[in-house]
């Protein structure tokens, strides 16, 4: 409509609003329109003035864009560094979680093993205590048998009862108890003759008498604990030959002389190991030597076979009581 003055005024109003809002592109666009309107109006001087302002505005806009672009470079660098730091932190947390899981698993395994070991230890202690009690009961039974034999021998020597008949009866009673004493309650076939002694002339009552004499000698702790004690000495003490003595031990007691001697020596060792007042000052080695064993190792093996416990276990069980 060729109303250039109004158009220029409207563009100036737009430029003022753009400057207030700091909209660089809109300012430049308004100046470009203003220069065009001056040219259309025929005011070339006004056009050149506006164009100068337009170019200055464009230059400022370009500088501002470059500045913003340059300012974004360190920002991107910081973002990359932040990303790297976050990645490291995430990795560290993952490692911490894995380590915590591993430690938890190890702790569970350790606690489980400790619980199993504790239960096994408690079970072993109870088992050892039971064996200790059983062995002590057998030792008491042996002492009662020893006293019974002494009484019977004394009565026989005074002529109060018939010796042979009494020995036969006593041997039967004592053998039943002795078998429980030496074998932990298992009955043996000790009363049956073995084929190797088929030619023997010993009668059953003679065997009973000889058995009673053998047990009487075995009751003599000082004698059987001597390192030189042998089957020959036992035969001399009971007034018989070695073959008959071996036969009676095998058939009536169900074992050989060495086994019988080891059992009596081990039972005496048990008595001494449990007697803290009388033998508490002695070591296991000294007690082993005192009952006739030449070495600690042999004593330990034999002791374990007879009692079910090692000497150390037996001694510890006694101390807990």
mmCIF file of C-alpha atoms in Angstrom:
data_model
loop_
_atom_site.group_PDB
_atom_site.id
_atom_site.type_symbol
_atom_site.label_atom_id
_atom_site.label_comp_id
_atom_site.label_asym_id
_atom_site.label_seq_id
_atom_site.Cartn_x
_atom_site.Cartn_y
_atom_site.Cartn_z
ATOM 1 C CA UNK A 1 0.000 0.000 0.000
ATOM 2 C CA UNK A 2 3.173 2.183 -0.198
ATOM 3 C CA UNK A 3 2.804 3.170 3.498
ATOM 4 C CA UNK A 4 6.490 2.809 4.087
ATOM 5 C CA UNK A 5 6.614 4.983 7.170
ATOM 6 C CA UNK A 6 4.104 2.800 9.009
ATOM 7 C CA UNK A 7 5.965 -0.322 7.875
ATOM 8 C CA UNK A 8 9.260 1.081 9.145
ATOM 9 C CA UNK A 9 7.642 2.002 12.481
ATOM 10 C CA UNK A 10 6.178 -1.502 12.803
ATOM 11 C CA UNK A 11 9.577 -3.067 12.051
ATOM 12 C CA UNK A 12 11.235 -0.799 14.658
ATOM 13 C CA UNK A 13 8.695 -2.011 17.210
ATOM 14 C CA UNK A 14 9.522 -5.601 16.293
ATOM 15 C CA UNK A 15 13.275 -4.858 16.652
ATOM 16 C CA UNK A 16 12.725 -3.341 20.101
ATOM 17 C CA UNK A 17 10.834 -6.452 21.245
ATOM 18 C CA UNK A 18 13.524 -8.741 19.769
ATOM 19 C CA UNK A 19 16.277 -6.802 21.573
ATOM 20 C CA UNK A 20 14.352 -7.022 24.828
ATOM 21 C CA UNK A 21 14.063 -10.805 24.428
ATOM 22 C CA UNK A 22 17.664 -11.015 23.095
ATOM 23 C CA UNK A 23 16.580 -12.707 19.883
ATOM 24 C CA UNK A 24 19.520 -11.968 17.585
ATOM 25 C CA UNK A 25 18.043 -13.582 14.498
ATOM 26 C CA UNK A 26 14.807 -11.601 14.811
ATOM 27 C CA UNK A 27 16.760 -8.319 15.250
ATOM 28 C CA UNK A 28 18.718 -8.972 12.075
ATOM 29 C CA UNK A 29 15.564 -9.921 10.198
ATOM 30 C CA UNK A 30 13.820 -6.693 11.314
ATOM 31 C CA UNK A 31 16.808 -4.561 10.209
ATOM 32 C CA UNK A 32 16.843 -6.305 6.837
ATOM 33 C CA UNK A 33 13.184 -5.488 6.292
ATOM 34 C CA UNK A 34 13.752 -1.870 7.447
ATOM 35 C CA UNK A 35 16.600 -1.373 4.929
ATOM 36 C CA UNK A 36 14.368 -2.728 2.160
ATOM 37 C CA UNK A 37 11.554 -0.383 3.094
ATOM 38 C CA UNK A 38 13.957 2.627 3.026
ATOM 39 C CA UNK A 39 15.109 1.555 -0.433
ATOM 40 C CA UNK A 40 11.514 1.198 -1.650
ATOM 41 C CA UNK A 41 10.821 4.623 -0.156
ATOM 42 C CA UNK A 42 13.737 6.051 -2.108
ATOM 43 C CA UNK A 43 15.711 7.008 0.996
ATOM 44 C CA UNK A 44 19.083 5.507 0.063
ATOM 45 C CA UNK A 45 20.958 7.258 2.863
ATOM 46 C CA UNK A 46 18.538 5.786 5.393
ATOM 47 C CA UNK A 47 18.937 2.427 3.695
ATOM 48 C CA UNK A 48 22.728 2.547 4.021
ATOM 49 C CA UNK A 49 22.509 3.525 7.678
ATOM 50 C CA UNK A 50 20.176 0.618 8.409
ATOM 51 C CA UNK A 51 22.318 -1.771 6.378
ATOM 52 C CA UNK A 52 25.352 -0.743 8.415
ATOM 53 C CA UNK A 53 23.405 -1.485 11.557
ATOM 54 C CA UNK A 54 22.203 -4.756 9.963
ATOM 55 C CA UNK A 55 25.721 -5.917 9.142
ATOM 56 C CA UNK A 56 26.910 -4.939 12.604
ATOM 57 C CA UNK A 57 24.059 -6.985 14.097
ATOM 58 C CA UNK A 58 24.893 -9.969 11.881
ATOM 59 C CA UNK A 59 28.536 -9.707 12.883
ATOM 60 C CA UNK A 60 27.610 -9.667 16.569
ATOM 61 C CA UNK A 61 25.333 -12.642 16.002
ATOM 62 C CA UNK A 62 28.125 -14.570 14.300
ATOM 63 C CA UNK A 63 30.565 -13.725 17.085
ATOM 64 C CA UNK A 64 28.006 -14.800 19.653
ATOM 65 C CA UNK A 65 27.426 -18.100 17.843
ATOM 66 C CA UNK A 66 31.167 -18.720 17.684
ATOM 67 C CA UNK A 67 31.486 -17.916 21.370
ATOM 68 C CA UNK A 68 28.675 -20.314 22.226
ATOM 69 C CA UNK A 69 30.250 -22.981 20.052
ATOM 70 C CA UNK A 70 33.574 -22.473 21.768
ATOM 71 C CA UNK A 71 31.931 -22.503 25.199
ATOM 72 C CA UNK A 72 30.287 -25.815 24.373
ATOM 73 C CA UNK A 73 33.683 -27.495 23.803
ATOM 74 C CA UNK A 74 34.758 -27.519 27.459
ATOM 75 C CA UNK A 75 31.199 -28.397 28.409
ATOM 76 C CA UNK A 76 31.342 -31.487 26.192
ATOM 77 C CA UNK A 77 34.740 -32.314 27.651
ATOM 78 C CA UNK A 78 33.302 -32.045 31.124
ATOM 79 C CA UNK A 79 30.380 -34.230 30.093
ATOM 80 C CA UNK A 80 32.766 -36.852 28.733
ATOM 81 C CA UNK A 81 34.766 -36.720 31.970
ATOM 82 C CA UNK A 82 31.582 -37.024 33.972
ATOM 83 C CA UNK A 83 30.575 -40.028 31.882
ATOM 84 C CA UNK A 84 33.966 -41.615 32.477
ATOM 85 C CA UNK A 85 33.731 -40.918 36.212
ATOM 86 C CA UNK A 86 30.228 -42.358 36.328
ATOM 87 C CA UNK A 87 31.349 -45.457 34.424
ATOM 88 C CA UNK A 88 34.210 -45.949 36.890
ATOM 89 C CA UNK A 89 31.837 -45.483 39.811
ATOM 90 C CA UNK A 90 29.380 -48.009 38.366
ATOM 91 C CA UNK A 91 32.227 -50.485 37.777
ATOM 92 C CA UNK A 92 33.481 -49.913 41.330
ATOM 93 C CA UNK A 93 29.992 -50.536 42.711
ATOM 94 C CA UNK A 94 29.671 -53.710 40.655
ATOM 95 C CA UNK A 95 33.024 -54.908 41.980
ATOM 96 C CA UNK A 96 31.942 -54.040 45.523
ATOM 97 C CA UNK A 97 28.696 -55.993 45.057
ATOM 98 C CA UNK A 98 30.570 -58.991 43.643
ATOM 99 C CA UNK A 99 33.083 -58.814 46.490
ATOM 100 C CA UNK A 100 30.272 -58.602 49.042
ATOM 101 C CA UNK A 101 28.584 -61.637 47.471
ATOM 102 C CA UNK A 102 31.881 -63.556 47.462
ATOM 103 C CA UNK A 103 32.553 -62.641 51.100
ATOM 104 C CA UNK A 104 29.008 -63.679 52.019
ATOM 105 C CA UNK A 105 29.460 -67.038 50.285
ATOM 106 C CA UNK A 106 32.812 -67.591 52.009
ATOM 107 C CA UNK A 107 31.249 -66.646 55.341
ATOM 108 C CA UNK A 108 28.401 -69.105 54.769
ATOM 109 C CA UNK A 109 30.889 -71.865 53.888
ATOM 110 C CA UNK A 110 33.076 -71.056 56.908
ATOM 111 C CA UNK A 111 30.076 -70.962 59.258
ATOM 112 C CA UNK A 112 28.776 -74.237 57.813
ATOM 113 C CA UNK A 113 32.164 -75.932 58.182
ATOM 114 C CA UNK A 114 32.582 -74.526 61.687
ATOM 115 C CA UNK A 115 29.133 -75.812 62.629
ATOM 116 C CA UNK A 116 29.885 -79.253 61.205
ATOM 117 C CA UNK A 117 33.263 -79.351 62.961
ATOM 118 C CA UNK A 118 31.674 -78.246 66.220
ATOM 119 C CA UNK A 119 28.999 -80.910 65.948
ATOM 120 C CA UNK A 120 31.627 -83.518 65.099
ATOM 121 C CA UNK A 121 33.718 -82.342 68.051
ATOM 122 C CA UNK A 122 30.744 -82.527 70.423
ATOM 123 C CA UNK A 123 29.823 -85.944 69.054
ATOM 124 C CA UNK A 124 33.414 -87.137 69.464
ATOM 125 C CA UNK A 125 33.511 -85.820 73.033
ATOM 126 C CA UNK A 126 30.284 -87.647 73.865
ATOM 127 C CA UNK A 127 31.578 -90.808 72.213
ATOM 128 C CA UNK A 128 34.872 -90.564 74.106
ATOM 129 C CA UNK A 129 33.008 -89.905 77.357
ATOM 130 C CA UNK A 130 30.874 -92.987 76.753
ATOM 131 C CA UNK A 131 33.923 -95.142 76.064
ATOM 132 C CA UNK A 132 35.676 -93.747 79.128
ATOM 133 C CA UNK A 133 32.685 -94.587 81.319
ATOM 134 C CA UNK A 134 32.495 -98.076 79.866
ATOM 135 C CA UNK A 135 36.198 -98.724 80.425
ATOM 136 C CA UNK A 136 36.002 -97.468 83.990
ATOM 137 C CA UNK A 137 33.061 -99.790 84.619
ATOM 138 C CA UNK A 138 35.126 -102.678 83.258
ATOM 139 C CA UNK A 139 38.012 -101.757 85.554
ATOM 140 C CA UNK A 140 35.647 -101.783 88.525
ATOM 141 C CA UNK A 141 34.351 -105.172 87.379
ATOM 142 C CA UNK A 142 37.917 -106.451 87.249
ATOM 143 C CA UNK A 143 38.544 -105.274 90.798
ATOM 144 C CA UNK A 144 35.418 -107.084 91.983
ATOM 145 C CA UNK A 145 36.541 -110.241 90.184
ATOM 146 C CA UNK A 146 39.975 -109.946 91.751
ATOM 147 C CA UNK A 147 38.461 -109.646 95.211
ATOM 148 C CA UNK A 148 36.177 -112.593 94.551
ATOM 149 C CA UNK A 149 39.096 -114.752 93.459
ATOM 150 C CA UNK A 150 41.108 -113.818 96.532
ATOM 151 C CA UNK A 151 38.200 -114.748 98.780
ATOM 152 C CA UNK A 152 37.689 -118.079 97.055
ATOM 153 C CA UNK A 153 41.392 -118.935 97.133
ATOM 154 C CA UNK A 154 41.555 -118.032 100.816
ATOM 155 C CA UNK A 155 38.484 -120.156 101.558
ATOM 156 C CA UNK A 156 39.901 -123.089 99.607
ATOM 157 C CA UNK A 157 43.247 -122.878 101.377
ATOM 158 C CA UNK A 158 41.432 -123.120 104.732
ATOM 159 C CA UNK A 159 39.578 -126.225 103.571
ATOM 160 C CA UNK A 160 36.199 -124.498 103.864
ATOM 161 C CA UNK A 161 35.152 -125.676 100.364
ATOM 162 C CA UNK A 162 36.383 -128.204 97.873
ATOM 163 C CA UNK A 163 39.006 -126.453 95.761
ATOM 164 C CA UNK A 164 38.503 -128.217 92.432
ATOM 165 C CA UNK A 165 34.712 -127.998 92.488
ATOM 166 C CA UNK A 166 34.840 -124.370 93.616
ATOM 167 C CA UNK A 167 37.382 -123.421 90.982
ATOM 168 C CA UNK A 168 35.185 -124.941 88.263
ATOM 169 C CA UNK A 169 32.155 -122.982 89.441
ATOM 170 C CA UNK A 170 34.076 -119.769 90.021
ATOM 171 C CA UNK A 171 35.820 -119.951 86.663
ATOM 172 C CA UNK A 172 32.482 -120.259 84.870
ATOM 173 C CA UNK A 173 31.065 -117.211 86.678
ATOM 174 C CA UNK A 174 34.212 -115.138 86.338
ATOM 175 C CA UNK A 175 34.694 -116.074 82.692
ATOM 176 C CA UNK A 176 31.267 -114.701 81.793
ATOM 177 C CA UNK A 177 32.189 -111.413 83.423
ATOM 178 C CA UNK A 178 35.739 -111.472 82.100
ATOM 179 C CA UNK A 179 34.558 -111.950 78.516
ATOM 180 C CA UNK A 180 32.451 -108.825 78.843
ATOM 181 C CA UNK A 181 35.428 -107.116 80.444
ATOM 182 C CA UNK A 182 37.907 -107.915 77.694
ATOM 183 C CA UNK A 183 35.688 -107.806 74.602
ATOM 184 C CA UNK A 184 33.296 -104.984 75.357
ATOM 185 C CA UNK A 185 30.284 -107.202 76.026
ATOM 186 C CA UNK A 186 30.608 -109.609 73.071
ATOM 187 C CA UNK A 187 30.443 -113.256 73.992
ATOM 188 C CA UNK A 188 33.062 -115.583 72.522
ATOM 189 C CA UNK A 189 33.325 -119.289 71.932
ATOM 190 C CA UNK A 190 36.057 -119.559 74.513
ATOM 191 C CA UNK A 191 34.613 -122.633 76.239
ATOM 192 C CA UNK A 192 34.882 -124.768 73.121
ATOM 193 C CA UNK A 193 37.988 -126.806 72.438
ATOM 194 C CA UNK A 194 40.055 -125.967 69.386
ATOM 195 C CA UNK A 195 41.300 -128.671 66.952
ATOM 196 C CA UNK A 196 44.958 -127.948 67.711
ATOM 197 C CA UNK A 197 44.448 -129.270 71.262
ATOM 198 C CA UNK A 198 42.538 -132.457 70.348
ATOM 199 C CA UNK A 199 45.364 -134.589 71.739
ATOM 200 C CA UNK A 200 45.448 -132.738 75.065
ATOM 201 C CA UNK A 201 44.738 -134.746 78.214
ATOM 202 C CA UNK A 202 43.375 -131.799 80.156
ATOM 203 C CA UNK A 203 39.870 -132.407 81.436
ATOM 204 C CA UNK A 204 37.348 -129.607 81.637
ATOM 205 C CA UNK A 205 37.596 -129.358 85.421
ATOM 206 C CA UNK A 206 41.397 -129.257 85.146
ATOM 207 C CA UNK A 207 41.082 -126.400 82.685
ATOM 208 C CA UNK A 208 38.839 -124.507 85.116
ATOM 209 C CA UNK A 209 41.350 -124.905 87.936
ATOM 210 C CA UNK A 210 44.246 -123.844 85.722
ATOM 211 C CA UNK A 211 42.259 -120.881 84.424
ATOM 212 C CA UNK A 212 41.624 -119.723 87.977
ATOM 213 C CA UNK A 213 45.322 -119.927 88.751
ATOM 214 C CA UNK A 214 46.226 -118.030 85.588
ATOM 215 C CA UNK A 215 43.783 -115.256 86.446
ATOM 216 C CA UNK A 216 45.187 -115.165 89.963
ATOM 217 C CA UNK A 217 48.658 -114.495 88.588
ATOM 218 C CA UNK A 218 47.278 -111.918 86.126
ATOM 219 C CA UNK A 219 45.748 -110.113 89.106
ATOM 220 C CA UNK A 220 49.268 -109.479 90.393
ATOM 221 C CA UNK A 221 49.905 -106.099 88.776
ATOM 222 C CA UNK A 222 53.548 -105.879 89.812
ATOM 223 C CA UNK A 223 54.269 -109.238 88.186
ATOM 224 C CA UNK A 224 52.517 -108.740 84.858
ATOM 225 C CA UNK A 225 53.799 -105.172 84.412
ATOM 226 C CA UNK A 226 57.418 -106.305 84.517
ATOM 227 C CA UNK A 227 58.916 -106.038 81.025
ATOM 228 C CA UNK A 228 60.415 -109.531 81.403
ATOM 229 C CA UNK A 229 57.103 -111.234 82.191
ATOM 230 C CA UNK A 230 56.478 -114.054 79.725
ATOM 231 C CA UNK A 231 54.399 -117.155 79.074
ATOM 232 C CA UNK A 232 57.188 -119.252 80.586
ATOM 233 C CA UNK A 233 57.100 -117.276 83.835
ATOM 234 C CA UNK A 234 53.292 -117.523 83.944
ATOM 235 C CA UNK A 235 53.533 -121.316 83.480
ATOM 236 C CA UNK A 236 56.067 -121.555 86.306
ATOM 237 C CA UNK A 237 53.870 -119.483 88.593
ATOM 238 C CA UNK A 238 50.802 -121.694 88.031
ATOM 239 C CA UNK A 239 52.862 -124.950 88.165
ATOM 240 C CA UNK A 240 52.033 -126.169 84.669
ATOM 241 C CA UNK A 241 53.670 -126.396 81.256
ATOM 242 C CA UNK A 242 53.412 -123.725 78.560
ATOM 243 C CA UNK A 243 51.289 -125.879 76.261
ATOM 244 C CA UNK A 244 48.579 -126.370 78.860
ATOM 245 C CA UNK A 245 48.652 -122.721 79.848
ATOM 246 C CA UNK A 246 48.322 -121.652 76.195
ATOM 247 C CA UNK A 247 45.496 -124.143 75.711
ATOM 248 C CA UNK A 248 43.533 -122.804 78.662
ATOM 249 C CA UNK A 249 44.045 -119.182 77.619
ATOM 250 C CA UNK A 250 42.957 -119.986 74.058
ATOM 251 C CA UNK A 251 40.008 -122.231 74.858
ATOM 252 C CA UNK A 252 38.703 -120.718 78.090
ATOM 253 C CA UNK A 253 39.413 -117.063 77.382
ATOM 254 C CA UNK A 254 39.278 -116.972 73.583
ATOM 255 C CA UNK A 255 42.643 -115.264 73.037
ATOM 256 C CA UNK A 256 46.393 -115.846 73.132
ATOM 257 C CA UNK A 257 48.806 -114.976 75.923
ATOM 258 C CA UNK A 258 50.044 -111.750 74.315
ATOM 259 C CA UNK A 259 46.508 -110.401 73.879
ATOM 260 C CA UNK A 260 45.592 -111.336 77.452
ATOM 261 C CA UNK A 261 48.724 -109.673 78.832
ATOM 262 C CA UNK A 262 48.175 -106.500 76.776
ATOM 263 C CA UNK A 263 44.576 -106.235 77.970
ATOM 264 C CA UNK A 264 45.583 -106.490 81.635
ATOM 265 C CA UNK A 265 48.410 -103.997 81.186
ATOM 266 C CA UNK A 266 46.129 -101.542 79.340
ATOM 267 C CA UNK A 267 43.459 -101.807 82.046
ATOM 268 C CA UNK A 268 46.087 -101.050 84.650
ATOM 269 C CA UNK A 269 47.240 -98.104 82.545
ATOM 270 C CA UNK A 270 43.617 -96.882 82.432
ATOM 271 C CA UNK A 271 43.454 -97.030 86.209
ATOM 272 C CA UNK A 272 46.647 -95.010 86.529
ATOM 273 C CA UNK A 273 45.679 -92.460 83.881
ATOM 274 C CA UNK A 274 42.401 -91.831 85.705
ATOM 275 C CA UNK A 275 44.103 -91.573 89.121
ATOM 276 C CA UNK A 276 45.220 -87.932 89.098
ATOM 277 C CA UNK A 277 46.193 -87.935 92.754
ATOM 278 C CA UNK A 278 48.470 -90.951 92.549
ATOM 279 C CA UNK A 279 49.776 -90.681 88.972
ATOM 280 C CA UNK A 280 48.860 -87.171 87.810
ATOM 281 C CA UNK A 281 52.498 -86.093 87.957
ATOM 282 C CA UNK A 282 53.572 -88.775 85.439
ATOM 283 C CA UNK A 283 53.541 -88.423 81.645
ATOM 284 C CA UNK A 284 51.858 -90.937 79.369
ATOM 285 C CA UNK A 285 55.305 -92.266 78.417
ATOM 286 C CA UNK A 286 56.144 -92.940 82.065
ATOM 287 C CA UNK A 287 52.825 -94.699 82.645
ATOM 288 C CA UNK A 288 53.347 -96.792 79.500
ATOM 289 C CA UNK A 289 56.763 -97.878 80.762
ATOM 290 C CA UNK A 290 55.386 -98.536 84.250
ATOM 291 C CA UNK A 291 52.891 -101.094 82.918
ATOM 292 C CA UNK A 292 55.453 -102.914 80.753
ATOM 293 C CA UNK A 293 55.331 -101.256 77.311
ATOM 294 C CA UNK A 294 58.698 -100.535 75.707
ATOM 295 C CA UNK A 295 57.553 -97.682 73.416
ATOM 296 C CA UNK A 296 54.909 -94.977 73.316
ATOM 297 C CA UNK A 297 53.838 -95.947 69.792
ATOM 298 C CA UNK A 298 53.225 -99.598 70.681
ATOM 299 C CA UNK A 299 51.392 -98.522 73.817
ATOM 300 C CA UNK A 300 49.145 -96.134 71.862
ATOM 301 C CA UNK A 301 48.218 -98.734 69.235
ATOM 302 C CA UNK A 302 47.488 -101.399 71.854
ATOM 303 C CA UNK A 303 45.593 -98.969 74.099
ATOM 304 C CA UNK A 304 43.393 -97.875 71.179
ATOM 305 C CA UNK A 305 42.666 -101.488 70.216
ATOM 306 C CA UNK A 306 41.591 -102.408 73.759
ATOM 307 C CA UNK A 307 39.700 -99.286 74.864
ATOM 308 C CA UNK A 308 38.650 -97.598 71.607
ATOM 309 C CA UNK A 309 40.499 -94.422 72.686
ATOM 310 C CA UNK A 310 44.063 -93.193 72.522
ATOM 311 C CA UNK A 311 45.792 -92.620 75.883
ATOM 312 C CA UNK A 312 45.514 -88.842 75.389
ATOM 313 C CA UNK A 313 41.783 -89.028 74.618
ATOM 314 C CA UNK A 314 41.222 -91.272 77.631
ATOM 315 C CA UNK A 315 43.134 -88.879 79.884
ATOM 316 C CA UNK A 316 41.230 -85.833 78.598
ATOM 317 C CA UNK A 317 37.897 -87.570 79.084
ATOM 318 C CA UNK A 318 38.884 -88.346 82.675
ATOM 319 C CA UNK A 319 39.774 -84.726 83.359
ATOM 320 C CA UNK A 320 36.387 -83.504 82.116
ATOM 321 C CA UNK A 321 34.545 -85.584 84.700
#
